[in-house]
Coordinates of C-alpha atoms in Angstrom, one line a residue:
M1 CA 180.0 -46.7 -125.9
I2 CA 180.3 -45.0 -129.4
K3 CA 175.8 -44.8 -128.9
E4 CA 176.2 -43.5 -125.6
L5 CA 178.5 -40.9 -127.3
F6 CA 176.5 -39.5 -130.0
T7 CA 173.3 -39.1 -127.1
K8 CA 175.3 -36.9 -124.9
I9 CA 176.0 -34.8 -127.5
Q10 CA 172.6 -34.4 -128.8
K11 CA 171.8 -33.6 -125.3
E12 CA 174.3 -31.3 -125.5
V13 CA 176.0 -33.0 -122.6
F14 CA 179.5 -32.1 -122.9
E15 CA 180.9 -34.3 -120.1
F16 CA 183.5 -37.1 -121.4
T17 CA 185.7 -40.3 -120.8
N18 CA 189.0 -40.7 -122.2
E19 CA 187.3 -43.3 -124.4
E20 CA 184.6 -41.2 -125.6
K21 CA 187.3 -38.0 -126.0
S22 CA 189.5 -40.6 -128.2
L23 CA 186.8 -41.2 -130.2
I24 CA 185.8 -37.9 -130.5
E25 CA 189.1 -36.5 -132.2
K26 CA 188.9 -39.7 -134.5
F27 CA 185.4 -38.2 -135.6
I28 CA 186.6 -34.8 -135.5
N29 CA 189.1 -36.3 -138.1
E30 CA 186.5 -38.2 -140.6
N31 CA 184.4 -34.3 -140.1
V32 CA 181.2 -35.8 -138.8
I33 CA 182.1 -34.4 -135.5
I34 CA 182.6 -30.3 -135.9
K35 CA 184.2 -28.9 -132.6
N36 CA 183.0 -25.3 -131.8
E37 CA 184.6 -23.6 -129.1
E38 CA 184.2 -26.3 -125.5
H39 CA 180.8 -27.8 -127.2
Y40 CA 180.9 -30.0 -130.0
E41 CA 178.0 -31.2 -132.4
I42 CA 177.4 -33.7 -135.6
N43 CA 177.8 -32.7 -139.2
S44 CA 174.8 -31.0 -140.3
K45 CA 176.0 -32.9 -143.4
Y46 CA 175.7 -35.6 -141.1
K47 CA 172.9 -38.4 -138.3
V48 CA 173.9 -41.6 -136.1
G49 CA 170.4 -43.2 -135.3
I50 CA 169.5 -47.0 -134.4
L51 CA 168.4 -48.8 -138.1
K52 CA 165.1 -49.8 -138.4
L53 CA 163.8 -52.5 -141.4
D54 CA 160.7 -53.6 -142.6
K55 CA 160.0 -54.6 -145.6
N56 CA 160.4 -52.3 -149.0
F57 CA 161.2 -48.6 -146.3
A58 CA 164.2 -48.4 -143.6
I59 CA 163.8 -46.3 -140.7
L60 CA 166.7 -44.4 -139.2
E61 CA 165.4 -43.9 -135.3
D62 CA 166.8 -40.7 -133.4
L63 CA 168.6 -41.1 -130.7
I64 CA 166.6 -39.0 -128.3
D65 CA 163.6 -38.0 -130.2
P66 CA 161.3 -40.0 -132.2
I67 CA 159.8 -37.1 -134.2
K68 CA 163.2 -36.8 -136.1
N69 CA 162.6 -39.9 -137.3
I70 CA 164.2 -39.9 -141.3
K71 CA 163.4 -42.8 -144.0
V72 CA 166.7 -44.0 -145.4
D73 CA 167.5 -45.6 -148.8
F74 CA 166.8 -49.2 -148.9
N75 CA 168.5 -50.3 -151.4
E76 CA 171.9 -49.1 -150.0
L77 CA 172.2 -50.3 -146.7
K78 CA 175.7 -51.4 -146.6
G79 CA 175.1 -54.6 -144.7
A80 CA 173.1 -53.6 -142.0
F81 CA 170.2 -54.7 -140.4
S82 CA 167.5 -53.9 -138.2
G83 CA 168.9 -52.6 -134.6
D84 CA 172.3 -51.6 -136.1
L85 CA 174.2 -47.7 -135.0
V86 CA 174.8 -46.7 -138.6
L87 CA 176.1 -43.1 -139.9
V88 CA 173.9 -42.2 -142.3
K89 CA 174.7 -39.0 -145.4
K90 CA 171.9 -36.8 -145.5
I91 CA 169.7 -36.3 -148.5
F92 CA 169.0 -32.7 -149.3
N93 CA 166.3 -32.4 -151.6
P94 CA 163.1 -31.1 -150.2
R95 CA 161.2 -33.4 -152.8
A96 CA 163.2 -36.5 -152.3
K97 CA 161.4 -39.4 -150.5
I98 CA 164.4 -40.3 -148.8
K99 CA 166.1 -38.1 -146.8
A100 CA 169.8 -40.1 -146.5
K101 CA 172.1 -42.6 -147.0
I102 CA 173.9 -45.2 -144.8
D103 CA 177.4 -43.9 -144.4
K104 CA 179.0 -46.6 -142.0
V105 CA 177.7 -49.1 -139.7
L106 CA 179.0 -48.0 -136.4
T107 CA 178.4 -50.7 -133.8
S108 CA 176.4 -53.6 -135.2
K109 CA 174.6 -55.8 -132.6
K110 CA 175.1 -59.7 -133.1
S111 CA 171.5 -61.2 -133.7
E112 CA 170.4 -64.4 -135.8
I113 CA 168.4 -63.9 -139.1
L114 CA 166.1 -66.4 -140.9
V115 CA 167.1 -66.4 -144.7
Y116 CA 166.4 -68.8 -147.8
I117 CA 168.4 -69.6 -150.2
E118 CA 167.1 -67.5 -153.7
N119 CA 169.7 -68.1 -157.0
G120 CA 173.0 -69.0 -154.9
A121 CA 172.5 -66.1 -152.6
F122 CA 170.9 -65.2 -148.8
V123 CA 167.9 -64.0 -149.2
T124 CA 166.1 -62.4 -145.7
F125 CA 162.5 -63.1 -144.8
K126 CA 161.7 -60.1 -143.0
E127 CA 162.7 -58.1 -145.5
Y128 CA 163.6 -59.4 -148.2
I129 CA 167.0 -58.4 -148.5
K130 CA 169.7 -59.8 -151.1
V131 CA 173.0 -60.2 -149.4
E132 CA 175.6 -62.6 -151.6
N133 CA 177.8 -64.2 -149.7
I134 CA 180.2 -67.5 -150.2
N135 CA 177.9 -69.3 -147.2
A136 CA 175.0 -69.5 -149.4
K137 CA 176.8 -71.6 -152.2
R138 CA 176.0 -74.0 -150.1
Y139 CA 173.1 -75.0 -149.9
K140 CA 170.1 -76.0 -151.9
E141 CA 167.3 -73.5 -153.7
N142 CA 164.7 -72.2 -151.3
D143 CA 166.2 -73.9 -148.4
V144 CA 165.8 -72.2 -145.4
L145 CA 167.9 -71.3 -142.1
I146 CA 168.8 -69.2 -139.4
V147 CA 172.2 -67.4 -139.8
D148 CA 174.6 -65.1 -137.7
N149 CA 174.1 -61.6 -139.3
Q150 CA 177.4 -60.4 -139.1
N151 CA 179.2 -63.3 -140.8
F152 CA 176.4 -65.1 -142.1
S153 CA 177.3 -68.8 -140.5
E154 CA 174.8 -70.9 -139.9
I155 CA 172.6 -71.3 -136.9
K156 CA 169.9 -73.3 -137.9
F157 CA 169.2 -75.0 -140.8
V158 CA 165.4 -75.2 -140.7
G159 CA 164.5 -77.2 -143.9
N160 CA 163.2 -76.1 -147.5
L161 CA 160.2 -74.1 -148.8
D162 CA 159.0 -77.3 -150.7
E163 CA 158.0 -78.1 -147.6
P164 CA 154.8 -77.3 -146.4
K165 CA 155.0 -77.9 -142.7
I166 CA 158.0 -75.0 -142.5
D167 CA 155.3 -72.5 -143.2
E168 CA 154.0 -72.4 -139.3
F169 CA 157.5 -72.3 -138.5
I170 CA 158.1 -69.2 -140.7
S171 CA 155.2 -66.7 -139.5
L172 CA 156.1 -67.8 -135.5
Y173 CA 159.4 -66.8 -136.0
L174 CA 159.4 -63.8 -137.9
F175 CA 156.8 -63.0 -135.3
E176 CA 158.7 -63.8 -132.4
E177 CA 156.3 -66.8 -131.3
L178 CA 158.5 -69.9 -131.5
Y179 CA 158.3 -70.5 -127.7
R180 CA 154.9 -71.5 -128.1
V181 CA 155.7 -74.8 -129.7
E182 CA 158.1 -75.7 -126.8
K183 CA 157.4 -78.3 -124.6
E184 CA 154.9 -76.9 -121.6
D185 CA 155.9 -77.2 -117.8
E186 CA 154.3 -80.1 -116.0
Y187 CA 151.9 -78.0 -113.8
S188 CA 149.5 -79.4 -110.8
F189 CA 146.4 -77.9 -109.0
S190 CA 143.8 -78.8 -106.9
M191 CA 140.1 -77.4 -106.4
D192 CA 139.6 -77.5 -102.8
D193 CA 137.1 -74.1 -102.4
T194 CA 133.7 -75.7 -103.1
N195 CA 132.2 -74.4 -99.9
K196 CA 133.0 -71.1 -100.9
R197 CA 131.1 -70.9 -103.6
V198 CA 127.5 -70.8 -104.9
D199 CA 126.3 -74.3 -106.1
L200 CA 124.7 -74.2 -109.5
S201 CA 125.4 -77.4 -110.7
Q202 CA 121.7 -78.3 -111.4
M203 CA 121.2 -75.9 -112.9
P204 CA 120.7 -76.9 -117.0
F205 CA 123.7 -75.1 -118.7
C206 CA 124.7 -75.5 -121.9
T207 CA 127.4 -74.0 -123.6
I208 CA 127.7 -73.3 -127.9
D209 CA 130.8 -73.4 -129.7
P210 CA 131.8 -74.7 -133.1
N211 CA 132.6 -78.4 -133.7
S212 CA 136.1 -78.4 -133.2
A213 CA 136.4 -76.7 -130.1
K214 CA 138.4 -77.8 -127.2
D215 CA 138.1 -74.8 -124.7
H216 CA 134.3 -73.8 -123.7
D217 CA 135.1 -71.1 -121.9
D218 CA 131.7 -70.1 -121.5
A219 CA 128.1 -71.3 -120.6
I220 CA 124.6 -70.0 -120.4
Y221 CA 121.4 -71.0 -118.6
F222 CA 117.7 -69.2 -118.8
D223 CA 115.0 -68.6 -116.2
K224 CA 112.2 -68.1 -118.1
V225 CA 109.7 -67.4 -115.1
S226 CA 111.8 -64.4 -112.9
N227 CA 113.8 -63.2 -117.3
T228 CA 117.0 -63.7 -115.4
L229 CA 120.3 -64.6 -117.3
F230 CA 122.8 -67.0 -116.3
V231 CA 126.4 -65.9 -118.3
A232 CA 129.3 -68.7 -116.1
I233 CA 132.6 -68.1 -117.3
A234 CA 135.7 -70.4 -116.5
D235 CA 137.1 -69.3 -113.8
V236 CA 140.8 -68.7 -114.5
S237 CA 142.4 -66.5 -111.9
Y238 CA 141.7 -69.6 -109.0
F239 CA 144.2 -71.5 -111.0
V240 CA 146.0 -68.7 -112.7
K241 CA 148.0 -67.0 -109.4
E242 CA 148.8 -63.4 -110.1
N243 CA 153.2 -63.1 -110.9
S244 CA 153.4 -66.5 -110.5
N245 CA 155.3 -68.4 -113.0
L246 CA 152.0 -69.2 -115.3
D247 CA 150.3 -65.9 -114.7
K248 CA 154.0 -64.5 -116.6
L249 CA 154.0 -66.6 -119.3
A250 CA 150.2 -66.2 -119.1
F251 CA 151.2 -62.9 -119.4
K252 CA 154.1 -63.3 -122.5
K253 CA 151.1 -64.5 -125.0
A254 CA 148.8 -62.2 -124.0
N255 CA 146.1 -64.3 -126.0
T256 CA 145.4 -68.1 -128.1
I257 CA 146.6 -68.2 -130.9
Y258 CA 144.2 -69.9 -133.6
L259 CA 146.0 -70.7 -137.1
P260 CA 143.9 -72.8 -139.1
N261 CA 145.3 -76.0 -138.9
K262 CA 145.9 -75.4 -134.7
A263 CA 145.6 -73.7 -131.8
L264 CA 148.9 -71.7 -129.5
P265 CA 147.2 -72.0 -126.7
M266 CA 147.2 -69.0 -123.4
L267 CA 147.0 -71.6 -121.2
P268 CA 148.7 -75.3 -120.8
K269 CA 146.0 -77.4 -121.8
I270 CA 145.8 -78.7 -118.7
L271 CA 143.8 -76.1 -117.6
S272 CA 142.4 -75.1 -121.0
E273 CA 141.9 -78.0 -122.5
N274 CA 140.0 -79.7 -119.1
L275 CA 139.9 -78.1 -115.8
C276 CA 138.7 -73.9 -117.1
S277 CA 137.3 -75.6 -120.2
L278 CA 133.5 -75.8 -119.3
K279 CA 133.2 -80.3 -120.4
E280 CA 129.9 -81.5 -120.3
N281 CA 128.5 -83.4 -117.4
E282 CA 132.1 -82.4 -115.7
L283 CA 132.3 -80.5 -111.8
R284 CA 133.4 -76.7 -112.9
Y285 CA 135.1 -73.2 -110.7
S286 CA 133.0 -70.6 -112.6
Y287 CA 132.8 -66.7 -112.5
V288 CA 128.8 -66.1 -112.9
F289 CA 127.1 -63.2 -114.0
E290 CA 123.4 -63.3 -112.9
I291 CA 121.7 -61.0 -115.4
N292 CA 118.0 -59.5 -114.2
L293 CA 117.0 -58.7 -117.5
D294 CA 114.7 -55.5 -118.4
L295 CA 112.1 -56.8 -121.4
K296 CA 111.0 -53.6 -121.9
S297 CA 114.0 -51.0 -121.8
K298 CA 115.4 -53.5 -123.5
K299 CA 118.4 -53.3 -121.0
A300 CA 120.1 -55.3 -117.7
K301 CA 118.2 -54.2 -114.8
S302 CA 120.2 -55.5 -111.8
S303 CA 123.3 -58.0 -111.7
K304 CA 124.9 -60.3 -109.4
L305 CA 128.4 -61.2 -109.5
Y306 CA 129.9 -64.2 -107.6
E307 CA 132.4 -67.7 -107.3
A308 CA 130.1 -71.0 -108.1
I309 CA 130.0 -74.2 -109.3
I310 CA 128.6 -75.6 -112.5
K311 CA 127.8 -78.6 -114.6
S312 CA 127.4 -78.1 -118.3
H313 CA 124.7 -80.6 -118.9
R314 CA 125.5 -80.0 -122.8
N315 CA 127.5 -78.9 -125.3
L316 CA 126.2 -78.0 -128.5
S317 CA 127.5 -77.1 -131.4
Y318 CA 125.9 -73.4 -133.1
G319 CA 124.8 -75.7 -136.1
R320 CA 123.0 -77.6 -134.3
V321 CA 121.0 -74.1 -132.3
D322 CA 120.5 -72.5 -135.6
R323 CA 118.5 -75.6 -136.6
V324 CA 116.4 -75.6 -132.9
L325 CA 116.5 -71.6 -134.2
E326 CA 114.8 -72.5 -137.4
G327 CA 112.2 -75.0 -135.7
K328 CA 114.4 -78.6 -137.0
F329 CA 115.1 -80.4 -133.5
D330 CA 116.7 -83.5 -134.5
Q331 CA 116.2 -86.4 -132.3
Y332 CA 116.2 -84.7 -128.5
T333 CA 116.7 -85.9 -125.5
K334 CA 115.0 -84.8 -122.1
L335 CA 117.4 -82.8 -121.1
E336 CA 117.8 -81.6 -124.2
K337 CA 113.8 -80.8 -124.2
E338 CA 114.3 -78.9 -121.2
I339 CA 117.4 -77.0 -122.5
F340 CA 115.5 -75.8 -125.9
D341 CA 112.5 -74.4 -124.6
Y342 CA 114.9 -71.9 -122.8
L343 CA 117.7 -71.0 -125.6
L344 CA 114.4 -70.8 -127.9
P345 CA 112.6 -67.7 -125.8
L346 CA 115.8 -66.8 -124.7
Y347 CA 117.0 -66.1 -128.4
E348 CA 113.8 -63.8 -129.1
I349 CA 114.7 -61.5 -126.0
T350 CA 118.6 -61.0 -127.4
K351 CA 117.0 -60.7 -130.8
S352 CA 115.1 -57.4 -129.3
F353 CA 117.9 -55.8 -126.8
R354 CA 119.8 -56.6 -130.8
K355 CA 117.3 -54.3 -132.4
K356 CA 117.3 -51.7 -129.9
R357 CA 122.3 -51.7 -129.3
L358 CA 121.6 -51.2 -133.0
E359 CA 120.5 -48.1 -132.6
K360 CA 123.9 -46.3 -131.6
G361 CA 125.9 -49.6 -133.1
Y362 CA 126.2 -50.9 -135.8
D363 CA 125.3 -54.3 -137.9
F364 CA 129.0 -55.0 -140.5
R365 CA 128.2 -57.7 -142.8
T366 CA 131.2 -59.1 -142.7
Q367 CA 132.7 -62.7 -143.0
E368 CA 135.0 -65.3 -141.8
N369 CA 137.2 -67.4 -144.0
R370 CA 138.2 -70.8 -142.5
L371 CA 140.8 -72.2 -144.2
N372 CA 140.6 -76.6 -144.7
L373 CA 143.9 -77.7 -144.7
K374 CA 145.4 -81.6 -144.5
N375 CA 149.1 -82.3 -144.2
N376 CA 149.2 -78.6 -144.1
I377 CA 148.0 -77.9 -147.6
L378 CA 145.0 -76.3 -148.1
Q379 CA 142.3 -77.5 -149.4
S380 CA 139.5 -75.9 -149.2
V381 CA 137.9 -72.2 -147.7
E382 CA 134.6 -72.2 -146.0
V383 CA 133.0 -68.6 -145.5
E384 CA 131.7 -68.3 -142.1
F385 CA 128.7 -65.6 -141.9
S386 CA 127.6 -64.9 -137.9
T387 CA 124.0 -66.8 -137.8
A388 CA 120.9 -67.2 -135.4
S389 CA 123.0 -68.8 -132.6
H390 CA 126.1 -66.5 -132.9
Q391 CA 124.1 -63.8 -132.2
L392 CA 121.6 -65.3 -129.5
V393 CA 125.7 -66.3 -128.3
E394 CA 127.3 -62.7 -128.5
E395 CA 124.5 -60.7 -126.9
C396 CA 124.6 -62.8 -124.2
M397 CA 127.9 -62.1 -123.8
L398 CA 127.8 -58.8 -124.4
L399 CA 125.8 -58.1 -121.8
A400 CA 127.9 -60.2 -119.3
N401 CA 130.7 -57.6 -120.2
I402 CA 128.5 -53.8 -120.0
E403 CA 128.3 -55.2 -116.7
A404 CA 131.6 -55.7 -116.0
S405 CA 132.7 -52.7 -117.2
K406 CA 130.1 -50.9 -114.7
K407 CA 131.1 -52.8 -111.4
V408 CA 135.2 -52.1 -111.5
G409 CA 134.0 -48.0 -112.2
T410 CA 136.4 -45.4 -113.9
L411 CA 139.6 -47.3 -113.6
G412 CA 140.0 -50.8 -114.7
I413 CA 140.6 -52.4 -117.9
F414 CA 138.2 -51.5 -120.9
R415 CA 137.9 -52.5 -124.1
V416 CA 137.6 -49.4 -126.0
H417 CA 137.5 -48.0 -129.2
E418 CA 137.7 -44.6 -130.2
E419 CA 135.4 -42.3 -133.5
P420 CA 136.8 -42.4 -136.2
T421 CA 139.0 -38.9 -137.0
F422 CA 137.0 -36.1 -139.6
K423 CA 139.8 -37.1 -141.8
S424 CA 139.0 -40.5 -141.8
I425 CA 135.2 -40.2 -142.3
S426 CA 135.5 -37.2 -144.5
R427 CA 138.5 -39.5 -146.9
L428 CA 135.0 -42.6 -147.2
I429 CA 132.9 -40.1 -148.2
D430 CA 135.6 -39.7 -150.8
E431 CA 136.0 -43.3 -151.3
V432 CA 132.2 -44.6 -151.7
N433 CA 131.5 -41.7 -153.7
L434 CA 134.5 -42.9 -156.6
I435 CA 133.0 -46.5 -156.2
G436 CA 129.1 -44.8 -157.4
V437 CA 127.2 -44.6 -153.9
K438 CA 126.2 -41.4 -153.4
A439 CA 127.1 -40.4 -149.7
N440 CA 127.4 -37.0 -147.5
L441 CA 128.1 -35.8 -144.2
Q442 CA 125.4 -36.4 -141.8
N443 CA 125.2 -34.0 -138.1
D444 CA 127.6 -36.3 -136.8
V445 CA 130.0 -39.8 -137.0
H446 CA 127.0 -42.6 -136.5
D447 CA 124.2 -40.9 -138.7
T448 CA 126.9 -40.7 -140.7
I449 CA 128.3 -44.5 -141.2
L450 CA 124.3 -44.8 -141.2
H451 CA 123.7 -43.3 -143.7
I452 CA 126.3 -44.9 -146.2
Q453 CA 124.7 -48.1 -145.2
K454 CA 122.3 -47.6 -146.8
E455 CA 123.0 -45.6 -149.5
A456 CA 125.1 -48.6 -150.4
S457 CA 122.7 -51.1 -150.6
K458 CA 120.7 -49.5 -153.3
F459 CA 123.8 -50.4 -155.3
F460 CA 123.9 -53.8 -153.6
L461 CA 127.8 -53.2 -152.4
E462 CA 126.4 -53.9 -148.7
T463 CA 129.4 -56.0 -148.1
E464 CA 131.9 -53.4 -150.1
V465 CA 131.2 -50.9 -148.7
D466 CA 131.2 -52.0 -144.8
E467 CA 134.9 -53.0 -145.4
L468 CA 135.5 -49.8 -146.1
I469 CA 134.0 -48.1 -143.3
I470 CA 135.8 -51.1 -141.0
Q471 CA 139.2 -49.6 -142.1
A472 CA 138.0 -46.1 -141.3
Q473 CA 137.4 -47.0 -138.1
E474 CA 140.0 -46.7 -135.1
K475 CA 142.0 -49.3 -134.0
A476 CA 139.9 -51.4 -130.5
K477 CA 142.4 -51.4 -127.4
Y478 CA 142.7 -52.1 -123.8
S479 CA 142.8 -49.4 -121.2
S480 CA 143.6 -48.4 -117.9
K481 CA 140.9 -45.8 -118.3
N482 CA 137.1 -45.5 -120.3
L483 CA 136.7 -44.3 -122.9
G484 CA 133.7 -45.7 -124.4
H485 CA 133.4 -48.4 -127.3
F486 CA 131.9 -46.2 -130.7
G487 CA 132.1 -49.8 -132.8
L488 CA 128.6 -51.3 -130.7
G489 CA 127.6 -47.9 -128.7
F490 CA 128.3 -48.3 -125.1
A491 CA 128.9 -45.7 -122.8
S492 CA 131.0 -48.2 -121.3
Y493 CA 132.8 -51.9 -122.1
S494 CA 134.6 -54.9 -121.1
H495 CA 136.0 -58.4 -121.7
F496 CA 134.8 -60.4 -119.2
T497 CA 134.5 -63.4 -120.4
S498 CA 136.9 -65.1 -122.1
P499 CA 140.0 -65.7 -119.7
I500 CA 140.8 -69.0 -121.5
R501 CA 142.1 -67.3 -123.8
R502 CA 142.8 -63.3 -123.5
Y503 CA 144.6 -61.8 -120.6
S504 CA 142.9 -59.0 -120.2
D505 CA 139.7 -60.9 -119.4
L506 CA 141.9 -62.4 -116.9
V507 CA 142.9 -59.6 -115.2
L508 CA 139.3 -57.9 -114.8
H509 CA 138.6 -61.3 -112.7
R510 CA 141.2 -60.4 -110.8
I511 CA 140.3 -56.4 -109.9
L512 CA 136.2 -57.6 -109.9
K513 CA 137.3 -60.1 -107.3
T514 CA 140.1 -57.6 -105.1
K515 CA 138.8 -54.5 -106.1
Q516 CA 141.8 -53.6 -106.4
L517 CA 143.8 -52.3 -109.5
P518 CA 147.1 -54.4 -110.5
K519 CA 150.8 -52.3 -110.8
E520 CA 151.7 -51.2 -114.0
L521 CA 148.0 -51.1 -115.1
D522 CA 149.0 -48.3 -118.5
G523 CA 151.9 -51.1 -119.0
I524 CA 150.0 -54.3 -119.3
C525 CA 146.8 -52.8 -121.6
E526 CA 149.6 -51.2 -123.6
H527 CA 151.6 -54.6 -124.4
I528 CA 148.3 -56.7 -124.5
S529 CA 147.4 -54.3 -127.1
E530 CA 150.4 -54.7 -129.3
K531 CA 150.8 -58.4 -129.1
E532 CA 146.7 -58.4 -129.9
R533 CA 147.7 -56.6 -133.4
K534 CA 150.7 -58.4 -133.5
I535 CA 149.1 -62.3 -133.0
D536 CA 146.9 -60.8 -136.3
N537 CA 150.1 -60.4 -138.4
L538 CA 150.9 -63.3 -137.8
V539 CA 147.8 -65.8 -138.6
W540 CA 147.4 -63.5 -141.9
D541 CA 151.3 -63.5 -142.6
F542 CA 150.6 -68.0 -141.7
E543 CA 147.4 -67.6 -144.0
D544 CA 149.0 -66.2 -147.5
R545 CA 151.2 -68.0 -147.1
T546 CA 149.4 -70.9 -147.2
Y547 CA 147.4 -69.3 -150.2
A548 CA 151.0 -68.9 -152.3
R549 CA 151.8 -72.5 -151.5
W550 CA 148.3 -73.5 -152.9
A551 CA 148.4 -71.0 -156.0
K552 CA 152.2 -72.1 -156.2
D553 CA 150.3 -75.8 -157.3
N554 CA 147.7 -74.2 -159.8
I555 CA 149.7 -71.6 -162.4
G556 CA 146.7 -71.5 -164.7
T557 CA 143.9 -71.8 -162.9
T558 CA 140.9 -69.2 -163.0
L559 CA 139.2 -66.8 -160.5
K560 CA 137.4 -64.8 -159.7
V561 CA 138.7 -61.4 -157.7
K562 CA 137.4 -58.2 -156.5
V563 CA 139.6 -54.8 -157.2
T564 CA 140.9 -53.6 -153.5
D565 CA 143.7 -51.2 -154.1
I566 CA 143.6 -50.1 -157.0
E567 CA 146.8 -47.6 -156.6
K568 CA 148.9 -51.5 -155.5
H569 CA 146.8 -53.1 -158.1
R570 CA 145.3 -55.6 -156.0
A571 CA 142.9 -58.0 -155.7
V572 CA 140.6 -60.7 -153.1
C573 CA 139.1 -64.0 -154.4
Y574 CA 136.0 -64.8 -153.4
D575 CA 135.2 -68.1 -155.6
K576 CA 136.7 -71.6 -154.3
M577 CA 139.4 -69.8 -152.7
D578 CA 138.1 -67.0 -150.3
G579 CA 139.9 -64.5 -149.1
L580 CA 143.6 -65.3 -151.3
K581 CA 145.2 -62.1 -152.3
V582 CA 146.6 -61.3 -155.8
V583 CA 148.7 -58.6 -157.5
L584 CA 146.7 -57.8 -161.2
E585 CA 150.3 -57.5 -162.9
N586 CA 148.1 -55.3 -166.3
Y587 CA 145.5 -53.5 -164.6
K588 CA 144.7 -50.7 -166.2
A589 CA 142.4 -48.3 -163.8
Q590 CA 139.8 -50.7 -163.2
K591 CA 137.4 -49.2 -159.9
L592 CA 137.5 -50.0 -156.5
F593 CA 135.4 -53.3 -156.3
S594 CA 135.6 -54.0 -159.9
K595 CA 134.6 -57.7 -160.0
L596 CA 137.1 -59.3 -162.1
S597 CA 138.3 -63.1 -164.0
V598 CA 141.9 -63.8 -164.1
K599 CA 144.3 -66.6 -164.2
I600 CA 147.1 -67.5 -161.6
V601 CA 150.7 -66.8 -163.2
S602 CA 153.1 -67.0 -160.9
S603 CA 153.4 -67.6 -157.2
D604 CA 156.1 -67.0 -154.5
I605 CA 156.1 -68.7 -151.9
A606 CA 158.3 -67.3 -149.5
S607 CA 157.6 -63.2 -150.0
K608 CA 153.5 -64.7 -150.6
L609 CA 153.8 -62.9 -153.9
I610 CA 150.8 -64.2 -156.3
I611 CA 150.7 -62.8 -159.7
A612 CA 147.5 -62.9 -161.8
R613 CA 146.2 -61.8 -165.6
I614 CA 143.0 -60.1 -165.9
L615 CA 141.6 -62.3 -168.4

């Protein structure tokens, strides 16, 4: 009721219930509300809003206008937590970053908090707020538990930070994804529309995936005679009906989560690892693009899309295909020779398509760090780069994604990536010049980025500068309107090829089949875009805590790092434990990307903070 009262006053709606009038008198006596004839207003010294906490900062969210949100003193919360309705006293100092201090909590939203024990007190994981409470004395140092936010009574005891298995729970809890590890409901499915599908089971399709892959959602075949590429995608929309309970759960999840030690699938395993996985020598329902390639223009000449039955004749690994593309065939069967005979010319074609594509798009030198865990403890880190086999598959998938986006027209579900702002590019120019790469603005953004990459290669800073270029980019997202894809250089682009692990692709399949747009399409796009970012942050949280656990067991270890943030004195390891992030305790104005030898000084598993000293 208090929230509604202050919302009315801000909106200048002065019709109140008797209970609200009684509250008004109370707040008038406290000088929080001022009566002006028959109208009321909030005293200019105060402001009422919803508290939003994050690590190291607090925001007061305005009740009606987000533009009027203000920063609140993080160190004087007076027991308030996220979601609480609070009264703050404004700080009238134009030079102060903090604009208000909490005066009192008006209403507290009952909720639970994940905390750990440090020196006999509770500390919240999300915001690292220390709370002195007698209940904390009952627990051991580093115990982890869920408590009531109002009286700090125990709701659930989780374990202790010394136990590596706890890391997954912490990340899933903090990002509200614990439901993914609950026991799956049982589902049964039928495959009974065989007669309606095009039978491609005799074509020697193959899948190309990592060795450890359990979900094979795409397969390819290339007809050398007609220069026709077949891209077969698991027909998830046949099994997952729109608005079914399974569909609602898939929408909620939006993506599969890939942790270093496991995958938490968007769909139940009976689909993701069985009926919708294009397993070797198994008949599978697929949604197939048949794309006729124009080898001169390096584009698709025409395409057809239809439901089919296929059989993957071989599930190949990236490593095996890389060896084949290098001319190292190992031992192979007659069937494998038939597959290799079309993969080799297909690779040459996709290589030429890629070269043409990069005239408008970009080739960033990125790497992926694959963390190898044993019993939840980090053992090693493998650095994976894009190889010939990755690029072969990528070009095939890009062709299918482009054709899918063309077929939905101007309204559908698109993967969009807008051009960086002038401000971002100007800042990028400044940053690369600071590290010694002499660059300046060109005719347009595309030419400027290519110019920066070319100049960076002269100083052997290609990888580092590509990191800066990526940081300057806008975030890719999903949209119901076609806004193009700047990074790839495409006028139109959608995600079609991974409906097992991306809800966006499932929605696109339905649109292509029914020629109808789902209700609330904008809401769907917004949800899955937000969920994608949330899952990225969850995985990074888990990985950083895993690194911190390794660092705690390896105090005194020497690492090689490069500086990545000169303001916050941060650096990242590029040997032994690639990707491990440290804060430099004796940073002395080293340049961005300076390479240093450091020694691990301390590591905190809860906050993921690793401190290192420059040697």
